[in-house]
CSV table of C-alpha atoms and ligand atoms in Angstrom, one decimal:
chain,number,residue,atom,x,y,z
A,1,UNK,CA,115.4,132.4,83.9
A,2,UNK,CA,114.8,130.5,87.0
A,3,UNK,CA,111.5,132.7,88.1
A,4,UNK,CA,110.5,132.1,84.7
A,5,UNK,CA,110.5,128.2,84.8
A,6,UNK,CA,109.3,128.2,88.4
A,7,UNK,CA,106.2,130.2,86.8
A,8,UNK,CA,105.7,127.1,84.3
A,9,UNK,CA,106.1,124.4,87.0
A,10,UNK,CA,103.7,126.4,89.1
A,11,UNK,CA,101.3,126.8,86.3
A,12,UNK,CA,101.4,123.2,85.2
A,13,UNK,CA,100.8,121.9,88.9
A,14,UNK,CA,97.7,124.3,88.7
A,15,UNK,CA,96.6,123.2,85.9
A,16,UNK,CA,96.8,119.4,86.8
A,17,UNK,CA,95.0,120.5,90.0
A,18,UNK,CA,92.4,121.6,88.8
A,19,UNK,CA,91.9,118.8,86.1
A,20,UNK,CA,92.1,116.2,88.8
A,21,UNK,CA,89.0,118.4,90.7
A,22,UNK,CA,87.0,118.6,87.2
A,23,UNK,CA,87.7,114.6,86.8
A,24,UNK,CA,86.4,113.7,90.6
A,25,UNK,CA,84.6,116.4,91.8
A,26,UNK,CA,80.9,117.1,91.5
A,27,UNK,CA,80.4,113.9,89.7
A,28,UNK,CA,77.7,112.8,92.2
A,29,UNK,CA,76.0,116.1,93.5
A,30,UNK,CA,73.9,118.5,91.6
A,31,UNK,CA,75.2,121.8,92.2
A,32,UNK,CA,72.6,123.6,95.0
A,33,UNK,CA,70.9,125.0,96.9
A,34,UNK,CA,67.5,123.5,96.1
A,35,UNK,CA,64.6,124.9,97.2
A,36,UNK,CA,63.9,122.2,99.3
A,37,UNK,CA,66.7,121.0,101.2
A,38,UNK,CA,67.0,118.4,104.0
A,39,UNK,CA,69.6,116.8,105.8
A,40,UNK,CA,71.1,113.3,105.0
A,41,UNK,CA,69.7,111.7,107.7
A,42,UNK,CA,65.9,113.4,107.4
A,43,UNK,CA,66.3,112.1,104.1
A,44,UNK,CA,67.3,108.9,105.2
A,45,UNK,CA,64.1,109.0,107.2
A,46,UNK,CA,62.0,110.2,104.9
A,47,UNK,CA,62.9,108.0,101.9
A,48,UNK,CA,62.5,104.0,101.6
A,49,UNK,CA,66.1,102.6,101.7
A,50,UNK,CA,65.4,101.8,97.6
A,51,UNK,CA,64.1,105.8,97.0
A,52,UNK,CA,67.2,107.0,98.9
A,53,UNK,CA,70.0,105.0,97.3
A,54,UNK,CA,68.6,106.4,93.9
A,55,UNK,CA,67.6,109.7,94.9
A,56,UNK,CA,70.4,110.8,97.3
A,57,UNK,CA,73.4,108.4,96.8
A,58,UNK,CA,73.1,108.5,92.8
A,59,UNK,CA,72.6,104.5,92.4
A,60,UNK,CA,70.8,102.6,89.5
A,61,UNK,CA,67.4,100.4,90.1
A,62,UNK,CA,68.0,97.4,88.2
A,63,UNK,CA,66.6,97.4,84.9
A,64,UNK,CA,63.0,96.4,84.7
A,65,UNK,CA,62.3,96.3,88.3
A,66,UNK,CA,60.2,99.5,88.7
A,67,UNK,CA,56.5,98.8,87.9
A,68,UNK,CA,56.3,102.2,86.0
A,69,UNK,CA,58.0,100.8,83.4
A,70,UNK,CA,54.8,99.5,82.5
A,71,UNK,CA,52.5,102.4,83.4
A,72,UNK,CA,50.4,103.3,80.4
A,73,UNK,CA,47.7,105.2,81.9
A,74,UNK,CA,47.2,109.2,81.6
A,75,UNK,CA,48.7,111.1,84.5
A,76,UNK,CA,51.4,112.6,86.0
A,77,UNK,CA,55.1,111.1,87.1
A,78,UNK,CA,56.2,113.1,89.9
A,79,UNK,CA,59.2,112.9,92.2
A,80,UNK,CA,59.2,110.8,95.3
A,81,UNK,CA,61.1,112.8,97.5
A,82,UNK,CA,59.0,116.1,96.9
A,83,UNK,CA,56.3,115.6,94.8
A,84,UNK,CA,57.0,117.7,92.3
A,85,UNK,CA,55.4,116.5,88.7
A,86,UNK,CA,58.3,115.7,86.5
A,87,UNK,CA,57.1,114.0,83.6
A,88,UNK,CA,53.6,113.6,81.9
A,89,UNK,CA,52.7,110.4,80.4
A,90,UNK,CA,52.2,112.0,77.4
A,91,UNK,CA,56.0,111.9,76.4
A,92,UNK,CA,56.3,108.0,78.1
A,93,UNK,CA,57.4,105.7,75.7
A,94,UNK,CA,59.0,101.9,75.7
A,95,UNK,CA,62.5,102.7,74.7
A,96,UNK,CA,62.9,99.1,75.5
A,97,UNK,CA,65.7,99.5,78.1
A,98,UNK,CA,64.2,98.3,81.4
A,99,UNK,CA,63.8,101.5,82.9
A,100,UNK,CA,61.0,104.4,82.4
A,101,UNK,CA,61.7,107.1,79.3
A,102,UNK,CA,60.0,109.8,78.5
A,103,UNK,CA,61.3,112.0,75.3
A,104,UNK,CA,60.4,115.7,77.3
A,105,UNK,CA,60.3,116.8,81.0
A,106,UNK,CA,57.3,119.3,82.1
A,107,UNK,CA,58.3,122.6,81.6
A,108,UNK,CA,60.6,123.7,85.1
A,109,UNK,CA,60.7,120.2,86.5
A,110,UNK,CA,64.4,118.8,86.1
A,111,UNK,CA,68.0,120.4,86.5
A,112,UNK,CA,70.8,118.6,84.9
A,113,UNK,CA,74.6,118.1,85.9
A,114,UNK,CA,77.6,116.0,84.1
A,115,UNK,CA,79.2,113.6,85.8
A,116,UNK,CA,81.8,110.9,84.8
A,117,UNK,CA,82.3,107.6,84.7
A,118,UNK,CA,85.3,105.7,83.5
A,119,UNK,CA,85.5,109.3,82.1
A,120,UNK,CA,82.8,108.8,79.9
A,121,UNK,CA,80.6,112.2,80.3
A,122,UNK,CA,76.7,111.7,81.2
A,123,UNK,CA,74.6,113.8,81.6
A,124,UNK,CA,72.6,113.6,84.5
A,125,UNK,CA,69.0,114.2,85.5
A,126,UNK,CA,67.6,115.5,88.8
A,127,UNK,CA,64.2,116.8,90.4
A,128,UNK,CA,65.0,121.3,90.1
A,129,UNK,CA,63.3,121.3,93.5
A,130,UNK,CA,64.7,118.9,95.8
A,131,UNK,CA,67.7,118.1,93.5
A,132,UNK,CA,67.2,114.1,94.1
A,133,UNK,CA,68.6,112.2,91.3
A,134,UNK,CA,66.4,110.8,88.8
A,135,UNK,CA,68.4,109.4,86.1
A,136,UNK,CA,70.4,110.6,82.8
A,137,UNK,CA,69.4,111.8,79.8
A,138,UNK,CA,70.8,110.5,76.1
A,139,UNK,CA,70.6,111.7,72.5
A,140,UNK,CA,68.8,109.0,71.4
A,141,UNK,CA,65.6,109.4,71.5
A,142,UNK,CA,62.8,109.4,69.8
A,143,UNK,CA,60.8,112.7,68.0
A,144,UNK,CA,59.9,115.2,68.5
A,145,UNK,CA,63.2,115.8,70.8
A,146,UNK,CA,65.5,113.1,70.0
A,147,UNK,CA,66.3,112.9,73.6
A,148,UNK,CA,66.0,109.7,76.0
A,149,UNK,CA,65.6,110.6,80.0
A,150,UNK,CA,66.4,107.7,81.3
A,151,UNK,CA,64.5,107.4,85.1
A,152,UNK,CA,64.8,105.5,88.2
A,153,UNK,CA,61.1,104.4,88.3
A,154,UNK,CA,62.2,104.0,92.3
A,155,UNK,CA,62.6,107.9,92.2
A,156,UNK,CA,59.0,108.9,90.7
A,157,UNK,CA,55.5,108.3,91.6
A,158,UNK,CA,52.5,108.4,89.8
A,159,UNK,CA,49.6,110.0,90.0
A,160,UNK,CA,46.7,108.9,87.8
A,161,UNK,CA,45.0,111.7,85.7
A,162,UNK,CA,41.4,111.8,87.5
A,163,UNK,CA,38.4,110.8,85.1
A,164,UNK,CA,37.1,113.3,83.0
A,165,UNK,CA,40.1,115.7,83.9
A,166,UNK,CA,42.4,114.3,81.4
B,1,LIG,ZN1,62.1,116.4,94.2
């Protein structure tokens, strides 16, 4: 009788344990290793103080302050940490929200993680090689995917399709 209740005491401490882990933990890093991967403070060096607070401490540019959001040329949006192209202009659109959308990644380019806020799950968007944050992604979208990334235009940079090579 006792062993029995000590089991469901046990089990129930366990339980809220690991509940409390699933509501804090991981709710800022993408799980690694990345391909590339530097230490905070070569980051910190390598990064503008703007690109790291996005890209390495998980922060939000305030809306309508990246001049992406009104890039409407052909080319490439690639990560600012590595380089890596993440998004083609191709799938840009003006979702009206202050901040760069696109409706598809390139094929390969972003990982995604949840995290939680107010315990409100999001689903959040990094660069697969260097794991920097980029932003979230919502169901709201427009077609053909219905989905809504959501960038940091501080956390990409674009590169102009050359003439002709478009
Ligand atoms: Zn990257």
């Amino acid at each position: 009788m006792f062993d029995r209740r000590a089991l469901l005491i046990g089990g129930a401490a366990v339980g809220l344990f690991v509940g409390l882990r699933w509501l804090h933990g991981s709710d800022v890093q993408a799980a690694g290793p990345f391909e590339i991967d530097k230490s905070d403070s070569e980051w910190r060096r390598l990064l503008t103080k703007a690109q790291y607070e996005v890209l390495r401490l998980h922060h939000t540019e305030i809306p309508g302050s990246s001049p992406l959001n009104h890039e409407t040329r052909a080319g490439t949006f690639a990560c600012a940490a590595c380089d890596l192209p993440l998004f083609s202009s191709e799938t840009k659109y003006d979702s009206r929200t202050g901040w760069p959308s696109f409706y598809r990644p390139l094929p390969n380019a972003v990982g995604t993680s949840t995290d939680h806020i107010l315990l409100m799950a999001r689903t959040e968007v990094h660069c697969r090689r260097c794991g920097g944050h980029l932003g979230h992604v919502f169901q709201d979208g427009p077609p053909p995917t219905g989905l809504r990334y959501c960038m940091n235009g501080v956390a990409m940079k674009f590169i102009p399709a050359t003439a002709g090579a478009a």
